[in-house]
Coordinates of C-alpha atoms in Angstrom, one line a residue:
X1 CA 106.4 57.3 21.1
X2 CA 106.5 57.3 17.1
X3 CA 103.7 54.5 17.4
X4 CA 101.2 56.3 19.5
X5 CA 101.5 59.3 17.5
X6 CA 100.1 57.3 14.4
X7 CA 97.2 55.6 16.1
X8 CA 95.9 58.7 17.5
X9 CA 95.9 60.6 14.0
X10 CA 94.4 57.6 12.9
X11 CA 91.5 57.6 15.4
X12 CA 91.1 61.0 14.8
X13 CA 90.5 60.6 11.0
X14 CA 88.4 58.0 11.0
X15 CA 85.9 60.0 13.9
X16 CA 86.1 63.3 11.4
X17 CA 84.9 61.1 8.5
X18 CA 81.9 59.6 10.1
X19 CA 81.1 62.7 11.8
X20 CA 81.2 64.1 8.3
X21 CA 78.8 61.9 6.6
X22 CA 76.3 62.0 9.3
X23 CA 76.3 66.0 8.8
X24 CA 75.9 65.5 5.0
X25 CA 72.6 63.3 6.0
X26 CA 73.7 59.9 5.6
X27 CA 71.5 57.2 7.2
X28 CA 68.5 59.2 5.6
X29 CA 69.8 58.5 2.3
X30 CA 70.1 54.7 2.8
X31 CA 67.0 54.4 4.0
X32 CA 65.3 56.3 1.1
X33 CA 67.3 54.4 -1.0
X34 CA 66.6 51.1 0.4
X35 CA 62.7 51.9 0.1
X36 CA 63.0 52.6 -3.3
X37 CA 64.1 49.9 -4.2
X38 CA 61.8 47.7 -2.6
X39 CA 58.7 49.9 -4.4
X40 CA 60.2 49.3 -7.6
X41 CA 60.3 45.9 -6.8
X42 CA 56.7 45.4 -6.0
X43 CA 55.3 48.0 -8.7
X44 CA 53.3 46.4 -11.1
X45 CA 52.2 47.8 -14.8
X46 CA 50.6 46.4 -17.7
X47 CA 53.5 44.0 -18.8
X48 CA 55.1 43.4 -15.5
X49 CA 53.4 41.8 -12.8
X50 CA 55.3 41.1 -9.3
X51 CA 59.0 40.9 -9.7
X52 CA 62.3 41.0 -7.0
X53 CA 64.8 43.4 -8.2
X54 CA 67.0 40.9 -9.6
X55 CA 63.9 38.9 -11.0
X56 CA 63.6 38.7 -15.5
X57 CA 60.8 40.8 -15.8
X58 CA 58.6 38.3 -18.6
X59 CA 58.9 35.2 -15.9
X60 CA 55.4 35.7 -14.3
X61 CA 53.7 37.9 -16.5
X62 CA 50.4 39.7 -15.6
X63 CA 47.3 38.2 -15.9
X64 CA 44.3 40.7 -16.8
X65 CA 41.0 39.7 -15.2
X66 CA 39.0 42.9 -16.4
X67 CA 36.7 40.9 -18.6
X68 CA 35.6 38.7 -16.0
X69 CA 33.4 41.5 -14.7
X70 CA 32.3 42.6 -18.1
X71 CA 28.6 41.8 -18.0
X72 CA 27.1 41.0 -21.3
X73 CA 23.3 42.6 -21.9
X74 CA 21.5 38.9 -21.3
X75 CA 23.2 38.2 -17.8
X76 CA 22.4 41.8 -17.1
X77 CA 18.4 40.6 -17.4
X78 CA 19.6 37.2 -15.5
X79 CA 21.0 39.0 -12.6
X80 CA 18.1 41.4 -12.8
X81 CA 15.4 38.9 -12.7
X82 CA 17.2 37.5 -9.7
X83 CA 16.9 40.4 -7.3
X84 CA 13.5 39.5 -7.4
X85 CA 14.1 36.2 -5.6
X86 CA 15.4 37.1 -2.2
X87 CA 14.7 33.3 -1.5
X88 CA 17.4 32.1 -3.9
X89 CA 20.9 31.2 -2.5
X90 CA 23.8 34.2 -3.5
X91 CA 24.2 32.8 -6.9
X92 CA 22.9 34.5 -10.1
X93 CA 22.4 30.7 -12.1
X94 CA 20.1 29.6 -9.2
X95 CA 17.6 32.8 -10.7
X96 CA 14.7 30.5 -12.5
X97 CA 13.9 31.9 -15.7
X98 CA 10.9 32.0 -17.5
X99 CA 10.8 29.2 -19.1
X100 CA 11.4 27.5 -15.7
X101 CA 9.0 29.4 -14.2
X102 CA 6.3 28.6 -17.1
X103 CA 7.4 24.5 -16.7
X104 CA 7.0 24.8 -12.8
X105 CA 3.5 26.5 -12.9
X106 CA 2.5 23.7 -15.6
X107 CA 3.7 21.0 -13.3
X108 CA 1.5 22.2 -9.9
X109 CA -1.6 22.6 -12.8
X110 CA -1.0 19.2 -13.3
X111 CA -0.4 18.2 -9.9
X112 CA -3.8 19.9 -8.5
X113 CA -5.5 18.4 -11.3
X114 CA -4.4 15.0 -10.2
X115 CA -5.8 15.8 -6.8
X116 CA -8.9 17.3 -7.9
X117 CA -9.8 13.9 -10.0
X118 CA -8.8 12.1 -7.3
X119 CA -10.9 13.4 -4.7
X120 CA -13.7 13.2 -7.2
X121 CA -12.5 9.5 -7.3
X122 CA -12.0 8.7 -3.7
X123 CA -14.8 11.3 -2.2
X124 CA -14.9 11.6 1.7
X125 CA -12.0 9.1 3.2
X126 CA -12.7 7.3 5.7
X127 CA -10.6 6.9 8.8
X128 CA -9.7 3.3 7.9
X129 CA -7.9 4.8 4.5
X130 CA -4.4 3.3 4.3
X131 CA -5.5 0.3 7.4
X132 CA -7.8 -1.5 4.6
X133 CA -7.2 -1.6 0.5
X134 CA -8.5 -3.3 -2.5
X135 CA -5.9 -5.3 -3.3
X136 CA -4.5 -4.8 -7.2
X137 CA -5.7 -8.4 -9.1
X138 CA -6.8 -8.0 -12.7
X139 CA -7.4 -11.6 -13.6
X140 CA -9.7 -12.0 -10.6
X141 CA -12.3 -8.9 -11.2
X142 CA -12.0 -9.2 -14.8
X143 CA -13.4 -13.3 -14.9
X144 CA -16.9 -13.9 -16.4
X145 CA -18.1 -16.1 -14.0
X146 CA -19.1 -15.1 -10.7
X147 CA -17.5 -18.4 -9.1
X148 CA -14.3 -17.0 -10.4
X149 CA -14.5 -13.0 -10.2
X150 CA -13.1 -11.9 -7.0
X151 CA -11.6 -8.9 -5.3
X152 CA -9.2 -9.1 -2.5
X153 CA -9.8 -6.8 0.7
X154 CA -6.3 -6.5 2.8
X155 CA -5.7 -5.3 5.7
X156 CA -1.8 -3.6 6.6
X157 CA 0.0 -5.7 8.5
X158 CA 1.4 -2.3 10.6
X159 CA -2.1 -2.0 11.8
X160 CA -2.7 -2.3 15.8
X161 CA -6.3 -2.8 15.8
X162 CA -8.8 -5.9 14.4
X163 CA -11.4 -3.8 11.9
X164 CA -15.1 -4.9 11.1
X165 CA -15.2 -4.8 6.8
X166 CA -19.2 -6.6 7.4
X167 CA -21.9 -4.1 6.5
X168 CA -18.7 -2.2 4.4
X169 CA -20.3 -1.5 0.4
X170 CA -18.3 -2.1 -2.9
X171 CA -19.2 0.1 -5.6
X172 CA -18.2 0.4 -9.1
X173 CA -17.9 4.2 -10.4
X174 CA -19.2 3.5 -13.5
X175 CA -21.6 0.9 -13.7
X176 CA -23.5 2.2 -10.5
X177 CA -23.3 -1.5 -8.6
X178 CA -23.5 -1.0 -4.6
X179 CA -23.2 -4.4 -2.7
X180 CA -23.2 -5.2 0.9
X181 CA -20.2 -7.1 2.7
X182 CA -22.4 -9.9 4.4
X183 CA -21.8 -11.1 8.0
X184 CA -20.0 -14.6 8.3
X185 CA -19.6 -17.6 10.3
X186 CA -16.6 -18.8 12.6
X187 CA -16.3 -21.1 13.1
X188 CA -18.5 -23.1 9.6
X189 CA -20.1 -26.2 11.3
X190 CA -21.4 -28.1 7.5
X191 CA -25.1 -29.9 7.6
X192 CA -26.1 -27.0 10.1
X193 CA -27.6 -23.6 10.5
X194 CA -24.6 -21.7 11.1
X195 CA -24.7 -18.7 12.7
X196 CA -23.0 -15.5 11.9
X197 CA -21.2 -12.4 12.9
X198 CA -18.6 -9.5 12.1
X199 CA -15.9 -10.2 9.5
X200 CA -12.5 -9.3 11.7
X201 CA -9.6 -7.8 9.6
X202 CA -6.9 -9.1 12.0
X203 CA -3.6 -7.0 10.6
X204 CA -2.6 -8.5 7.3
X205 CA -5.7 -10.6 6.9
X206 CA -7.6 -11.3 3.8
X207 CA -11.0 -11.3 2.7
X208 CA -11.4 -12.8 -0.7
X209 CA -15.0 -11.6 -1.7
X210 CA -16.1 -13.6 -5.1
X211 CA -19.2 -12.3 -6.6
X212 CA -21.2 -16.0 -6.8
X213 CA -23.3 -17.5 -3.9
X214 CA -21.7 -19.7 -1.5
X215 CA -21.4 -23.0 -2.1
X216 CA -22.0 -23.7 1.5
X217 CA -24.8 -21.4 1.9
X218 CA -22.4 -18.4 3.9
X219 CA -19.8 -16.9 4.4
X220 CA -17.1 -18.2 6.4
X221 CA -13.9 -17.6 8.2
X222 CA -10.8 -20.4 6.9
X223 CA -9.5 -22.6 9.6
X224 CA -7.3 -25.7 9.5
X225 CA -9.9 -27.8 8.3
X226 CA -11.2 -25.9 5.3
X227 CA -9.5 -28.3 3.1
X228 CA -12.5 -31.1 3.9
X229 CA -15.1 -28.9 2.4
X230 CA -13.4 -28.9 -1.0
X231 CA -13.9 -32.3 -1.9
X232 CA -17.4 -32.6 -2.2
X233 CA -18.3 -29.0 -3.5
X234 CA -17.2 -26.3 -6.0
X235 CA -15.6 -23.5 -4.5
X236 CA -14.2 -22.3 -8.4
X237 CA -11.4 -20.4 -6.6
X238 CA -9.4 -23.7 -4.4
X239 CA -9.5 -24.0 -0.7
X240 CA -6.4 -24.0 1.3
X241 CA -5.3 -27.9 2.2
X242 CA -3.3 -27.8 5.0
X243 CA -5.6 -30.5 7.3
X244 CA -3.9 -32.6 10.2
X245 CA -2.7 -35.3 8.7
X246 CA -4.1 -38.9 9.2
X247 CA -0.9 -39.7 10.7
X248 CA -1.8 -37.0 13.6
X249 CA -5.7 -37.6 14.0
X250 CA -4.3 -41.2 14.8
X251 CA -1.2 -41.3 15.8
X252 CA 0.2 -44.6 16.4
X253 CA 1.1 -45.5 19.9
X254 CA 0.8 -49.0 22.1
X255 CA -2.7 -48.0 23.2
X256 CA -4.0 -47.5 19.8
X257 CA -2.5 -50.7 18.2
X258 CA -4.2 -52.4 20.6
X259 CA -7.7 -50.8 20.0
X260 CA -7.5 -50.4 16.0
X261 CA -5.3 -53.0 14.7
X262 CA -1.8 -52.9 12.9
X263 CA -4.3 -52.9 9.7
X264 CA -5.8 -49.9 10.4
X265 CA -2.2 -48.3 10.8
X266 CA -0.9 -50.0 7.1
X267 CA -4.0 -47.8 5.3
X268 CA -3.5 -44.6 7.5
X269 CA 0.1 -45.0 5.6
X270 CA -1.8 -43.9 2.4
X271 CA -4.5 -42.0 3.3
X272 CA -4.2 -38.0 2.0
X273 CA -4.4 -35.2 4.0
X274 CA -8.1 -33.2 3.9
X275 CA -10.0 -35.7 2.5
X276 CA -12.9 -38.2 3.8
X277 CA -12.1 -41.6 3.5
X278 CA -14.0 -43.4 1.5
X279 CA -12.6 -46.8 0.2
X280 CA -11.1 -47.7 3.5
X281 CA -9.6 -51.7 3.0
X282 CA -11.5 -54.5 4.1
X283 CA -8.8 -55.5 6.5
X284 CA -9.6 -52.7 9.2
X285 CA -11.2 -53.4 11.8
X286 CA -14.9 -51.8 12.4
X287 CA -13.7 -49.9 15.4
X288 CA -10.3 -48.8 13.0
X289 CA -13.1 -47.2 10.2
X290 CA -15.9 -46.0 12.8
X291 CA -12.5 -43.9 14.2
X292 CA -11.4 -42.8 10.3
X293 CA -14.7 -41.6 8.8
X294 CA -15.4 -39.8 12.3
X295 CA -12.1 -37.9 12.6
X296 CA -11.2 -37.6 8.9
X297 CA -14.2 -35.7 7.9
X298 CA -14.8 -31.8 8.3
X299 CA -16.9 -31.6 11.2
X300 CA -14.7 -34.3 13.1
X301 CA -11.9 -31.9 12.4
X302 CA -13.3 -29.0 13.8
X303 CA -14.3 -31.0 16.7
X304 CA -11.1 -32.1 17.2
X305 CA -9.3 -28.6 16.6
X306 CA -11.5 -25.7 16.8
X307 CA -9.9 -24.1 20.5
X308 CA -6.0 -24.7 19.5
X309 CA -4.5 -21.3 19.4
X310 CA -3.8 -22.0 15.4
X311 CA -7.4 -23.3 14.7
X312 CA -8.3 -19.9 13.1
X313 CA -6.6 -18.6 9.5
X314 CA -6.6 -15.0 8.6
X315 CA -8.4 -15.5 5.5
X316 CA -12.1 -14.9 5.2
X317 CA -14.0 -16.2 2.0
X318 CA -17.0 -13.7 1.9
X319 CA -19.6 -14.1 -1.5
X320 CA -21.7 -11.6 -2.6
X321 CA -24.5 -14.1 -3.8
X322 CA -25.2 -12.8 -7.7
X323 CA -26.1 -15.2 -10.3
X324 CA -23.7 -12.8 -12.5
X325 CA -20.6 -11.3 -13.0
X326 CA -20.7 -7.6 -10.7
X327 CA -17.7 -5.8 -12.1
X328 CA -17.0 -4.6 -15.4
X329 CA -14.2 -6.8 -17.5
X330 CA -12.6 -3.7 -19.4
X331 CA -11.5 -0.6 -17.2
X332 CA -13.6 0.7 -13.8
X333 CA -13.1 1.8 -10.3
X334 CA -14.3 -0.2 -7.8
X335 CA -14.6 1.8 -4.4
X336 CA -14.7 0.4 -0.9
X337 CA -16.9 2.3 1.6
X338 CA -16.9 1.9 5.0
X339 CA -20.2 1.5 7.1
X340 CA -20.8 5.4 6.8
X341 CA -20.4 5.6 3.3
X342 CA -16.9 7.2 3.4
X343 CA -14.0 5.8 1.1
X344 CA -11.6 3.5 2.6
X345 CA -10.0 2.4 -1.2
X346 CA -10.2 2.3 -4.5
X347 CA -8.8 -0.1 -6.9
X348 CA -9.0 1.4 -11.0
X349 CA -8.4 -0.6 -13.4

């Protein structure tokens, strides 16, 4: 009974004491309290910066950024100057200044200069600009004699089209020289009267024009036989020698031994390619040298070749006929016109 006297007192005590502090207010008061000290906590000044209550107060201490926005007279102008480029990306050091701005107006002066002298250079282009150029050679427009001066006309190998240079003019800017690009043969036939026609620019073909007259009386288109023509005349600038061989115009089989003779097979051995043979051994048999001096000449070999698919090179040799040099040897510009006088290149030099 004693027992359950005590716990009830002691129940009873313990409900008056709670009741008691909640009248007096309490949960308020830890709450208050616990907020304050979480301000105090987070409050920074100018020596502390953040800090937990039980944190030294010098571990992390503030950092003052204030003179990062403190704007010095001269980057006031900057940042003035570059409201007045909308155009410029967020950033005041993109703002051109002006001494920028002076450079980049001296630049396009002397970029539109450029142009103007080089339209006063180039004149009216001509739809062939850029298909067709003077080829850059200085030791070839610069020789003395007109065997030997040469330009090269080119054609791009991107180009789709054959182009007609004949009837095209060269011109030099400062001498005043206006030539015509003569029509030439294709194929040449030697000993005959050849006759002639366009100049074709196949893409990447060549046109070497030398200033002398031809030493075959025209113009001509290069084919695989070319070679021939060199040994009895002077070209000045060499001809290509890539002939058939001897070996090929004859080639030895059962049928041929028995017409020419193992003789005639022994000096084919040491004949060279593009060239006429002319001290044939005595051994050969007539039929043997009435075949050679046929079929290893020029004219035999275009008789021979002339409708293969690779008869044909894309190299013309086109001459201008003067006795004389045509183009200065210091410094000119030599333009090419097309057939309506409009500039297709211009090589200066």
């Amino acid at each position: 009974m004693l027992k359950q006297i005590l716990v009830g007192i002691f129940a009873f005590s313990l409900i008056a004491l709670i009741a008691l502090w909640v009248i007096t207010g309490g949960p308020r008061q830890l709450v208050t309290d616990t907020t304050e000290s979480i301000r105090a906590a987070v409050t920074t000044d100018k020596d502390v910066g953040f800090q937990l209550p039980w944190q030294p107060a010098q571990i992390f201490p503030t950092i003052d950024i204030t003179d990062l926005y403190d704007f010095s007279a001269e980057e006031e102008r900057a940042y003035s100057a570059y409201a007045d480029y909308p155009e410029y990306p967020d950033y005041p050091d993109f703002a051109p200044t002006h001494a920028q701005q002076l450079a980049e107006l001296e630049s396009e002066y002397d970029r539109l200069r450029a142009e103007a002298s080089r339209q006063r250079t180039f004149g009216a282009p001509s739809p062939y600009a850029g298909k067709v150029a003077i080829q850059s050679d200085i030791s070839g427009v610069r020789a003395s004699d007109p065997r030997e001066e040469y330009l090269q006309i080119v054609a791009n190998y991107a180009n789709s089209e054959t182009i007609d240079i004949s009837g095209w003019i060269l011109e030099s800017a400062l001498s005043g020289t206006r030539i015509l690009i003569p029509p030439a043969a294709s194929p040449f036939i030697a000993n005959s009267s050849n006759s002639v026609g366009s100049v074709l620019l196949e893409p990447g073909g060549l046109a070497l024009v030398t200033s002398a007259v031809s030493p075959v009386g025209v113009s001509f288109r290069e084919n695989m036989c070319t070679g021939y023509l060199g040994q009895f005349q002077d070209f000045g600038l060499p001809l290509s020698e890539e002939c058939p061989s001897p070996a090929q115009v004859l080639p030895l089989t059962e049928e041929n031994l028995r017409l020419y003779g193992d003789a005639c097979f022994d000096a084919i051995m040491h004949l060279p390619v593009c060239r006429f043979p002319q001290n044939l051994p005595s051994s050969v048999s007539s039929a043997c040298r009435a075949y050679l001096t046929d079929a290893l000449s020029y004219n035999g070999c275009v008789k021979q070749n002339r409708f293969r698919s690779a008869f044909n090179k894309n190299m013309w040799r086109i001459y201008l006929g003067s006795p004389k040099e045509l183009w200065r040897n210091s410094h000119d510009a030599v333009r090419l016109l097309d057939a309506q006088g409009r500039t297709v290149s211009v090589y200066v030099y």
